[in-house]
PDB file of C-alpha atoms in Angstrom:
ATOM      1  CA  UNK K   1     -51.056  -2.465 -18.560  1.00  0.00           C
ATOM      2  CA  UNK K   2     -47.283  -2.813 -19.930  1.00  0.00           C
ATOM      3  CA  UNK K   3     -47.572   0.435 -22.125  1.00  0.00           C
ATOM      4  CA  UNK K   4     -47.574   1.899 -18.119  1.00  0.00           C
ATOM      5  CA  UNK K   5     -43.986   0.028 -17.710  1.00  0.00           C
ATOM      6  CA  UNK K   6     -42.863   0.001 -21.445  1.00  0.00           C
ATOM      7  CA  UNK K   7     -39.560   2.118 -21.725  1.00  0.00           C
ATOM      8  CA  UNK K   8     -40.471   4.425 -25.201  1.00  0.00           C
ATOM      9  CA  UNK K   9     -43.630   5.190 -22.923  1.00  0.00           C
ATOM     10  CA  UNK K  10     -41.631   6.993 -20.321  1.00  0.00           C
ATOM     11  CA  UNK K  11     -40.733  10.294 -19.388  1.00  0.00           C
ATOM     12  CA  UNK K  12     -38.187  11.824 -21.352  1.00  0.00           C
ATOM     13  CA  UNK K  13     -36.241  12.926 -17.816  1.00  0.00           C
ATOM     14  CA  UNK K  14     -36.311   8.466 -17.255  1.00  0.00           C
ATOM     15  CA  UNK K  15     -35.461   7.319 -20.780  1.00  0.00           C
ATOM     16  CA  UNK K  16     -32.245   9.873 -20.577  1.00  0.00           C
ATOM     17  CA  UNK K  17     -31.479   8.593 -16.708  1.00  0.00           C
ATOM     18  CA  UNK K  18     -30.965   5.083 -18.043  1.00  0.00           C
ATOM     19  CA  UNK K  19     -29.524   5.679 -21.273  1.00  0.00           C
ATOM     20  CA  UNK K  20     -26.906   8.109 -18.949  1.00  0.00           C
ATOM     21  CA  UNK K  21     -26.377   4.673 -16.723  1.00  0.00           C
ATOM     22  CA  UNK K  22     -24.515   2.230 -18.788  1.00  0.00           C
ATOM     23  CA  UNK K  23     -21.312   5.283 -19.304  1.00  0.00           C
ATOM     24  CA  UNK K  24     -22.207   6.621 -16.165  1.00  0.00           C
ATOM     25  CA  UNK K  25     -20.929   3.506 -14.501  1.00  0.00           C
ATOM     26  CA  UNK K  26     -17.852   2.370 -17.093  1.00  0.00           C
ATOM     27  CA  UNK K  27     -16.707   5.829 -15.284  1.00  0.00           C
ATOM     28  CA  UNK K  28     -17.590   4.575 -11.443  1.00  0.00           C
ATOM     29  CA  UNK K  29     -16.017   1.278 -12.514  1.00  0.00           C
ATOM     30  CA  UNK K  30     -12.785   2.693 -12.972  1.00  0.00           C
ATOM     31  CA  UNK K  31     -12.803   5.067 -10.124  1.00  0.00           C
ATOM     32  CA  UNK K  32     -13.466   1.822  -8.360  1.00  0.00           C
ATOM     33  CA  UNK K  33      -9.934   0.053  -9.856  1.00  0.00           C
ATOM     34  CA  UNK K  34      -7.672   3.074  -9.181  1.00  0.00           C
ATOM     35  CA  UNK K  35      -9.227   2.837  -5.601  1.00  0.00           C
ATOM     36  CA  UNK K  36      -8.120  -0.262  -5.070  1.00  0.00           C
ATOM     37  CA  UNK K  37      -4.612   0.336  -6.688  1.00  0.00           C
ATOM     38  CA  UNK K  38      -4.224   3.153  -4.726  1.00  0.00           C
ATOM     39  CA  UNK K  39      -5.074   1.433  -1.922  1.00  0.00           C
ATOM     40  CA  UNK K  40      -2.742  -0.986  -2.615  1.00  0.00           C
ATOM     41  CA  UNK K  41       0.121  -0.218  -4.423  1.00  0.00           C
ATOM     42  CA  UNK K  42       0.191   2.983  -3.541  1.00  0.00           C
ATOM     43  CA  UNK K  43       1.295   6.003  -6.284  1.00  0.00           C
ATOM     44  CA  UNK K  44       5.014   5.412  -7.520  1.00  0.00           C
ATOM     45  CA  UNK K  45       6.053   9.574  -8.328  1.00  0.00           C
ATOM     46  CA  UNK K  46       8.603  12.012  -9.544  1.00  0.00           C
ATOM     47  CA  UNK K  47       9.615  15.811  -8.045  1.00  0.00           C
ATOM     48  CA  UNK K  48       9.500  17.717 -11.963  1.00  0.00           C
ATOM     49  CA  UNK K  49      12.617  17.806 -12.262  1.00  0.00           C
ATOM     50  CA  UNK K  50      15.230  18.010 -15.593  1.00  0.00           C
ATOM     51  CA  UNK K  51      18.061  16.151 -15.370  1.00  0.00           C
ATOM     52  CA  UNK K  52      19.594  16.196 -18.920  1.00  0.00           C
ATOM     53  CA  UNK K  53      18.187  17.791 -21.881  1.00  0.00           C
ATOM     54  CA  UNK K  54      18.086  16.108 -25.055  1.00  0.00           C
ATOM     55  CA  UNK K  55      20.584  17.786 -28.062  1.00  0.00           C
ATOM     56  CA  UNK K  56      18.317  19.739 -30.657  1.00  0.00           C
ATOM     57  CA  UNK K  57      15.050  18.837 -29.073  1.00  0.00           C
ATOM     58  CA  UNK K  58      12.464  21.441 -28.268  1.00  0.00           C
ATOM     59  CA  UNK K  59      13.328  22.155 -24.496  1.00  0.00           C
ATOM     60  CA  UNK K  60      16.655  22.865 -25.554  1.00  0.00           C
ATOM     61  CA  UNK K  61      15.688  25.397 -28.219  1.00  0.00           C
ATOM     62  CA  UNK K  62      13.273  27.046 -25.336  1.00  0.00           C
ATOM     63  CA  UNK K  63      16.293  27.459 -23.176  1.00  0.00           C
ATOM     64  CA  UNK K  64      15.517  24.330 -20.789  1.00  0.00           C
ATOM     65  CA  UNK K  65      18.454  23.773 -18.502  1.00  0.00           C
ATOM     66  CA  UNK K  66      19.288  20.726 -16.435  1.00  0.00           C
ATOM     67  CA  UNK K  67      18.827  21.516 -12.599  1.00  0.00           C
ATOM     68  CA  UNK K  68      15.300  22.896 -13.472  1.00  0.00           C
ATOM     69  CA  UNK K  69      11.898  21.975 -12.051  1.00  0.00           C
ATOM     70  CA  UNK K  70       8.885  22.067 -13.987  1.00  0.00           C
ATOM     71  CA  UNK K  71       6.670  25.114 -11.374  1.00  0.00           C
ATOM     72  CA  UNK K  72       3.278  25.102 -14.232  1.00  0.00           C
ATOM     73  CA  UNK K  73       2.666  23.817 -17.988  1.00  0.00           C
ATOM     74  CA  UNK K  74       0.607  26.705 -19.548  1.00  0.00           C
ATOM     75  CA  UNK K  75      -0.410  28.098 -16.150  1.00  0.00           C
ATOM     76  CA  UNK K  76      -1.766  24.586 -13.888  1.00  0.00           C
ATOM     77  CA  UNK K  77       0.650  24.103 -11.340  1.00  0.00           C
ATOM     78  CA  UNK K  78       2.493  20.665 -11.559  1.00  0.00           C
ATOM     79  CA  UNK K  79       4.420  18.995  -8.302  1.00  0.00           C
ATOM     80  CA  UNK K  80       5.590  15.115 -10.716  1.00  0.00           C
ATOM     81  CA  UNK K  81       7.267  14.564 -13.047  1.00  0.00           C
ATOM     82  CA  UNK K  82       4.233  12.130 -14.393  1.00  0.00           C
ATOM     83  CA  UNK K  83       2.052  15.669 -14.557  1.00  0.00           C
ATOM     84  CA  UNK K  84       4.377  17.637 -17.353  1.00  0.00           C
ATOM     85  CA  UNK K  85       4.190  14.135 -19.661  1.00  0.00           C
ATOM     86  CA  UNK K  86       0.440  13.624 -19.270  1.00  0.00           C
ATOM     87  CA  UNK K  87      -0.007  17.410 -20.039  1.00  0.00           C
ATOM     88  CA  UNK K  88       2.482  17.052 -22.965  1.00  0.00           C
ATOM     89  CA  UNK K  89       1.706  14.101 -24.259  1.00  0.00           C
ATOM     90  CA  UNK K  90      -1.219  14.917 -26.378  1.00  0.00           C
ATOM     91  CA  UNK K  91      -0.307  17.671 -27.652  1.00  0.00           C
ATOM     92  CA  UNK K  92       2.620  17.386 -30.476  1.00  0.00           C
ATOM     93  CA  UNK K  93       2.787  20.682 -32.524  1.00  0.00           C
ATOM     94  CA  UNK K  94       0.591  22.826 -29.726  1.00  0.00           C
ATOM     95  CA  UNK K  95       3.499  25.777 -28.531  1.00  0.00           C
ATOM     96  CA  UNK K  96       3.700  25.191 -24.149  1.00  0.00           C
ATOM     97  CA  UNK K  97       4.079  27.481 -22.049  1.00  0.00           C
ATOM     98  CA  UNK K  98       6.705  25.940 -18.872  1.00  0.00           C
ATOM     99  CA  UNK K  99       7.314  27.958 -15.439  1.00  0.00           C
ATOM    100  CA  UNK K 100      10.620  26.889 -14.628  1.00  0.00           C
ATOM    101  CA  UNK K 101      12.396  27.372 -11.016  1.00  0.00           C
ATOM    102  CA  UNK K 102      15.751  28.551 -11.296  1.00  0.00           C
ATOM    103  CA  UNK K 103      18.321  29.204  -8.947  1.00  0.00           C
ATOM    104  CA  UNK K 104      15.517  30.123  -6.917  1.00  0.00           C
ATOM    105  CA  UNK K 105      13.719  32.395  -9.768  1.00  0.00           C
ATOM    106  CA  UNK K 106      10.392  31.528 -11.661  1.00  0.00           C
ATOM    107  CA  UNK K 107      11.574  31.310 -15.513  1.00  0.00           C
ATOM    108  CA  UNK K 108       8.444  30.934 -18.337  1.00  0.00           C
ATOM    109  CA  UNK K 109       9.729  29.455 -21.328  1.00  0.00           C
ATOM    110  CA  UNK K 110       7.980  28.060 -24.467  1.00  0.00           C
ATOM    111  CA  UNK K 111       8.206  24.812 -25.780  1.00  0.00           C
ATOM    112  CA  UNK K 112       6.693  22.834 -29.358  1.00  0.00           C
ATOM    113  CA  UNK K 113       6.195  19.421 -28.388  1.00  0.00           C
ATOM    114  CA  UNK K 114       7.179  16.864 -31.239  1.00  0.00           C
ATOM    115  CA  UNK K 115       5.988  13.546 -31.623  1.00  0.00           C
ATOM    116  CA  UNK K 116       8.087  10.553 -30.722  1.00  0.00           C
ATOM    117  CA  UNK K 117       7.341   6.894 -31.358  1.00  0.00           C
ATOM    118  CA  UNK K 118       8.015   4.488 -28.069  1.00  0.00           C
ATOM    119  CA  UNK K 119       7.194   1.729 -26.993  1.00  0.00           C
ATOM    120  CA  UNK K 120       4.638   1.089 -24.301  1.00  0.00           C
ATOM    121  CA  UNK K 121       4.818  -1.526 -21.651  1.00  0.00           C
ATOM    122  CA  UNK K 122       2.566  -3.509 -22.869  1.00  0.00           C
ATOM    123  CA  UNK K 123       4.885  -3.876 -26.377  1.00  0.00           C
ATOM    124  CA  UNK K 124       2.893  -1.479 -28.512  1.00  0.00           C
ATOM    125  CA  UNK K 125       4.117   1.709 -31.042  1.00  0.00           C
ATOM    126  CA  UNK K 126       2.762   4.373 -29.901  1.00  0.00           C
ATOM    127  CA  UNK K 127       3.419   8.078 -30.947  1.00  0.00           C
ATOM    128  CA  UNK K 128       3.168  10.617 -27.611  1.00  0.00           C
ATOM    129  CA  UNK K 129       4.841  14.207 -27.565  1.00  0.00           C
ATOM    130  CA  UNK K 130       8.316  14.824 -26.049  1.00  0.00           C
ATOM    131  CA  UNK K 131       9.916  18.081 -25.292  1.00  0.00           C
ATOM    132  CA  UNK K 132      13.541  16.028 -25.307  1.00  0.00           C
ATOM    133  CA  UNK K 133      13.463  16.385 -21.104  1.00  0.00           C
ATOM    134  CA  UNK K 134      14.834  13.273 -18.605  1.00  0.00           C
ATOM    135  CA  UNK K 135      14.722  13.212 -15.313  1.00  0.00           C
ATOM    136  CA  UNK K 136      17.200  10.597 -12.758  1.00  0.00           C
ATOM    137  CA  UNK K 137      16.607   8.879  -9.077  1.00  0.00           C
ATOM    138  CA  UNK K 138      19.052  11.912  -7.755  1.00  0.00           C
ATOM    139  CA  UNK K 139      16.620  14.976  -8.774  1.00  0.00           C
ATOM    140  CA  UNK K 140      13.261  13.146  -8.933  1.00  0.00           C
ATOM    141  CA  UNK K 141      13.616  11.306  -5.503  1.00  0.00           C
ATOM    142  CA  UNK K 142      11.726   8.194  -6.687  1.00  0.00           C
ATOM    143  CA  UNK K 143       8.872   7.288  -3.887  1.00  0.00           C
ATOM    144  CA  UNK K 144       5.550   6.030  -3.741  1.00  0.00           C
ATOM    145  CA  UNK K 145       2.591   8.093  -1.969  1.00  0.00           C
ATOM    146  CA  UNK K 146       0.451   5.912  -0.286  1.00  0.00           C
ATOM    147  CA  UNK K 147      -3.109   6.167   0.482  1.00  0.00           C
ATOM    148  CA  UNK K 148      -6.027   5.464   3.058  1.00  0.00           C
ATOM    149  CA  UNK K 149      -8.874   4.177   1.590  1.00  0.00           C
ATOM    150  CA  UNK K 150     -10.889   8.067   1.600  1.00  0.00           C
ATOM    151  CA  UNK K 151      -7.046   9.607  -0.024  1.00  0.00           C
ATOM    152  CA  UNK K 152      -7.345   5.986  -1.704  1.00  0.00           C
ATOM    153  CA  UNK K 153     -11.466   7.446  -3.836  1.00  0.00           C
ATOM    154  CA  UNK K 154     -10.221  11.062  -3.985  1.00  0.00           C
ATOM    155  CA  UNK K 155      -7.004  10.527  -5.746  1.00  0.00           C
ATOM    156  CA  UNK K 156      -9.082   7.660  -8.515  1.00  0.00           C
ATOM    157  CA  UNK K 157     -11.318  10.280  -9.526  1.00  0.00           C
ATOM    158  CA  UNK K 158      -8.393  12.677  -9.726  1.00  0.00           C
ATOM    159  CA  UNK K 159      -6.911  10.134 -11.783  1.00  0.00           C
ATOM    160  CA  UNK K 160     -10.025   9.210 -13.658  1.00  0.00           C
ATOM    161  CA  UNK K 161     -10.793  12.818 -14.810  1.00  0.00           C
ATOM    162  CA  UNK K 162      -7.176  12.859 -16.341  1.00  0.00           C
ATOM    163  CA  UNK K 163      -7.549   9.758 -18.503  1.00  0.00           C
ATOM    164  CA  UNK K 164     -11.526  11.139 -19.303  1.00  0.00           C
ATOM    165  CA  UNK K 165      -9.360  14.201 -20.346  1.00  0.00           C
ATOM    166  CA  UNK K 166      -6.479  12.501 -22.737  1.00  0.00           C
ATOM    167  CA  UNK K 167      -9.242  10.811 -24.128  1.00  0.00           C
ATOM    168  CA  UNK K 168     -11.439  13.255 -25.355  1.00  0.00           C
ATOM    169  CA  UNK K 169      -8.064  15.755 -26.135  1.00  0.00           C
ATOM    170  CA  UNK K 170      -6.897  12.707 -28.864  1.00  0.00           C
ATOM    171  CA  UNK K 171     -10.402  12.875 -30.530  1.00  0.00           C
ATOM    172  CA  UNK K 172     -10.787  16.169 -31.079  1.00  0.00           C
ATOM    173  CA  UNK K 173      -6.650  16.023 -32.383  1.00  0.00           C
ATOM    174  CA  UNK K 174      -8.062  12.591 -33.974  1.00  0.00           C
ATOM    175  CA  UNK K 175     -11.595  14.717 -36.024  1.00  0.00           C
ATOM    176  CA  UNK K 176      -9.162  17.419 -36.776  1.00  0.00           C
ATOM    177  CA  UNK K 177      -6.936  14.817 -38.465  1.00  0.00           C
ATOM    178  CA  UNK K 178      -3.818  15.662 -35.813  1.00  0.00           C
ATOM    179  CA  UNK K 179      -3.657  12.073 -34.781  1.00  0.00           C
ATOM    180  CA  UNK K 180      -2.532   8.834 -36.396  1.00  0.00           C
ATOM    181  CA  UNK K 181      -5.185   6.463 -36.735  1.00  0.00           C
ATOM    182  CA  UNK K 182      -3.122   3.995 -36.207  1.00  0.00           C
ATOM    183  CA  UNK K 183      -3.437   4.628 -32.685  1.00  0.00           C
ATOM    184  CA  UNK K 184      -6.610   3.153 -32.465  1.00  0.00           C
ATOM    185  CA  UNK K 185      -7.508  -0.466 -31.876  1.00  0.00           C
ATOM    186  CA  UNK K 186     -10.733  -3.052 -32.498  1.00  0.00           C
ATOM    187  CA  UNK K 187     -11.509  -6.247 -30.371  1.00  0.00           C
ATOM    188  CA  UNK K 188      -8.898  -7.832 -31.920  1.00  0.00           C
ATOM    189  CA  UNK K 189      -5.889  -5.339 -31.036  1.00  0.00           C
ATOM    190  CA  UNK K 190      -7.449  -5.202 -26.873  1.00  0.00           C
ATOM    191  CA  UNK K 191      -7.294  -8.681 -27.204  1.00  0.00           C
ATOM    192  CA  UNK K 192      -3.832  -8.689 -27.711  1.00  0.00           C
ATOM    193  CA  UNK K 193      -3.115  -6.264 -25.440  1.00  0.00           C
ATOM    194  CA  UNK K 194      -4.726  -7.944 -22.974  1.00  0.00           C
ATOM    195  CA  UNK K 195      -2.648 -10.595 -23.465  1.00  0.00           C
ATOM    196  CA  UNK K 196       0.471  -9.382 -23.100  1.00  0.00           C
ATOM    197  CA  UNK K 197      -0.912  -6.993 -19.407  1.00  0.00           C
ATOM    198  CA  UNK K 198      -1.873 -10.788 -17.874  1.00  0.00           C
ATOM    199  CA  UNK K 199       2.084 -11.330 -18.931  1.00  0.00           C
ATOM    200  CA  UNK K 200       3.175  -8.426 -16.603  1.00  0.00           C
ATOM    201  CA  UNK K 201       1.077  -9.534 -13.860  1.00  0.00           C
ATOM    202  CA  UNK K 202      -2.699  -8.265 -12.232  1.00  0.00           C
ATOM    203  CA  UNK K 203      -1.722  -4.909 -11.443  1.00  0.00           C
ATOM    204  CA  UNK K 204      -1.615  -4.073 -15.477  1.00  0.00           C
ATOM    205  CA  UNK K 205      -4.553  -6.197 -16.460  1.00  0.00           C
ATOM    206  CA  UNK K 206      -6.431  -4.207 -13.744  1.00  0.00           C
ATOM    207  CA  UNK K 207      -4.531  -1.372 -15.129  1.00  0.00           C
ATOM    208  CA  UNK K 208      -6.189  -1.465 -19.076  1.00  0.00           C
ATOM    209  CA  UNK K 209      -9.550  -2.623 -17.817  1.00  0.00           C
ATOM    210  CA  UNK K 210      -9.603   1.016 -16.105  1.00  0.00           C
ATOM    211  CA  UNK K 211      -8.631   2.273 -19.107  1.00  0.00           C
ATOM    212  CA  UNK K 212     -10.736   0.441 -21.316  1.00  0.00           C
ATOM    213  CA  UNK K 213     -14.197   1.101 -19.208  1.00  0.00           C
ATOM    214  CA  UNK K 214     -13.207   4.631 -19.738  1.00  0.00           C
ATOM    215  CA  UNK K 215     -12.455   4.628 -23.554  1.00  0.00           C
ATOM    216  CA  UNK K 216     -15.915   2.823 -23.706  1.00  0.00           C
ATOM    217  CA  UNK K 217     -17.534   5.365 -21.611  1.00  0.00           C
ATOM    218  CA  UNK K 218     -16.457   7.895 -23.473  1.00  0.00           C
ATOM    219  CA  UNK K 219     -17.104   6.451 -26.638  1.00  0.00           C
ATOM    220  CA  UNK K 220     -20.488   6.214 -25.687  1.00  0.00           C
ATOM    221  CA  UNK K 221     -21.362   9.699 -24.798  1.00  0.00           C
ATOM    222  CA  UNK K 222     -20.481  10.945 -28.670  1.00  0.00           C
ATOM    223  CA  UNK K 223     -23.710  12.012 -29.887  1.00  0.00           C
ATOM    224  CA  UNK K 224     -23.808   9.946 -32.933  1.00  0.00           C
ATOM    225  CA  UNK K 225     -26.550   6.957 -32.801  1.00  0.00           C
ATOM    226  CA  UNK K 226     -26.930   4.059 -31.737  1.00  0.00           C
ATOM    227  CA  UNK K 227     -24.515   5.314 -29.781  1.00  0.00           C
ATOM    228  CA  UNK K 228     -26.318   6.546 -26.409  1.00  0.00           C
ATOM    229  CA  UNK K 229     -24.654   9.676 -26.763  1.00  0.00           C
ATOM    230  CA  UNK K 230     -27.157   9.959 -29.867  1.00  0.00           C
ATOM    231  CA  UNK K 231     -30.881   8.473 -28.188  1.00  0.00           C
ATOM    232  CA  UNK K 232     -29.513  11.288 -25.516  1.00  0.00           C
ATOM    233  CA  UNK K 233     -29.106  13.591 -28.896  1.00  0.00           C
ATOM    234  CA  UNK K 234     -32.596  12.443 -29.398  1.00  0.00           C
ATOM    235  CA  UNK K 235     -34.214  13.003 -26.808  1.00  0.00           C
ATOM    236  CA  UNK K 236     -33.157  16.516 -26.281  1.00  0.00           C
ATOM    237  CA  UNK K 237     -34.446  17.035 -29.470  1.00  0.00           C
ATOM    238  CA  UNK K 238     -37.808  15.902 -28.511  1.00  0.00           C
ATOM    239  CA  UNK K 239     -37.545  18.015 -25.197  1.00  0.00           C
ATOM    240  CA  UNK K 240     -37.089  20.911 -27.007  1.00  0.00           C
ATOM    241  CA  UNK K 241     -39.725  21.224 -29.700  1.00  0.00           C
ATOM    242  CA  UNK K 242     -42.086  19.032 -27.538  1.00  0.00           C
ATOM    243  CA  UNK K 243     -42.352  15.692 -29.771  1.00  0.00           C
ATOM    244  CA  UNK K 244     -40.250  12.475 -30.519  1.00  0.00           C
ATOM    245  CA  UNK K 245     -37.778  12.397 -34.195  1.00  0.00           C
ATOM    246  CA  UNK K 246     -40.323  11.192 -37.002  1.00  0.00           C
ATOM    247  CA  UNK K 247     -38.999   6.799 -37.271  1.00  0.00           C
ATOM    248  CA  UNK K 248     -37.754   8.272 -41.175  1.00  0.00           C
ATOM    249  CA  UNK K 249     -35.014  10.470 -39.220  1.00  0.00           C
ATOM    250  CA  UNK K 250     -34.241   8.056 -36.480  1.00  0.00           C
ATOM    251  CA  UNK K 251     -33.673   5.804 -39.443  1.00  0.00           C
ATOM    252  CA  UNK K 252     -31.768   7.224 -41.992  1.00  0.00           C
ATOM    253  CA  UNK K 253     -29.484   8.457 -38.558  1.00  0.00           C
ATOM    254  CA  UNK K 254     -29.105   5.475 -37.335  1.00  0.00           C
ATOM    255  CA  UNK K 255     -28.135   4.127 -40.964  1.00  0.00           C
ATOM    256  CA  UNK K 256     -24.970   7.127 -40.921  1.00  0.00           C
ATOM    257  CA  UNK K 257     -24.068   6.918 -37.465  1.00  0.00           C
ATOM    258  CA  UNK K 258     -22.881   3.152 -37.469  1.00  0.00           C
ATOM    259  CA  UNK K 259     -21.295   3.599 -40.517  1.00  0.00           C
ATOM    260  CA  UNK K 260     -20.185   6.011 -39.201  1.00  0.00           C
ATOM    261  CA  UNK K 261     -18.574   4.722 -35.672  1.00  0.00           C
ATOM    262  CA  UNK K 262     -17.240   1.310 -38.018  1.00  0.00           C
TER     263      UNK K 262
END
């Protein structure tokens, strides 16, 4: 009777759905957090304008001028200055094509972002890619976008997608040796950041929860045993071969995967 309800005797799809539920709810939690934040606080934005170009910067070398407006980044349309920052900050060393609006005409330039060490709002030193442009209140026209509950959910889903994309981009570059390992942190760093966020206010603390939830969800989906992604990988092998992976192979994979994670 117990074997009928035991996890390891269930069909592959049931086991896979159970394992995938954890990461899925990590993403759902992030969407819920962003939905509440956008509903209560709205979202502050700036128009994607160039008020100043730093001397000797990639932007100056590319020919970007004060007064230009970003229209597209690598073919993707941008509506706010934050959109430009999001598409640039994780791509140090990559040549990026920018479409600028200048005197009513579109101009296409190519710039390669350079890494720069900055201090974030939580006091952490982080390396982000920049092209060397600044915005201003005069040109950027700062404003706060407000949302109704339905609109807040839609914006939250979009923002969660951006976070997932940035995190995946970082992991790809990290594996390729193009990111600083000091950008990673464990439980001690998380505890320190949580304290710093709490001092800045409830909004910052809740945002940190959202980012951590996405990070945990993505990490758990990596195809490495004993993470959830590793289980899903074995279920995929079992579905194709129509037989479970041997216990010896599982044991070897789990030991190797645990060392890799640590």
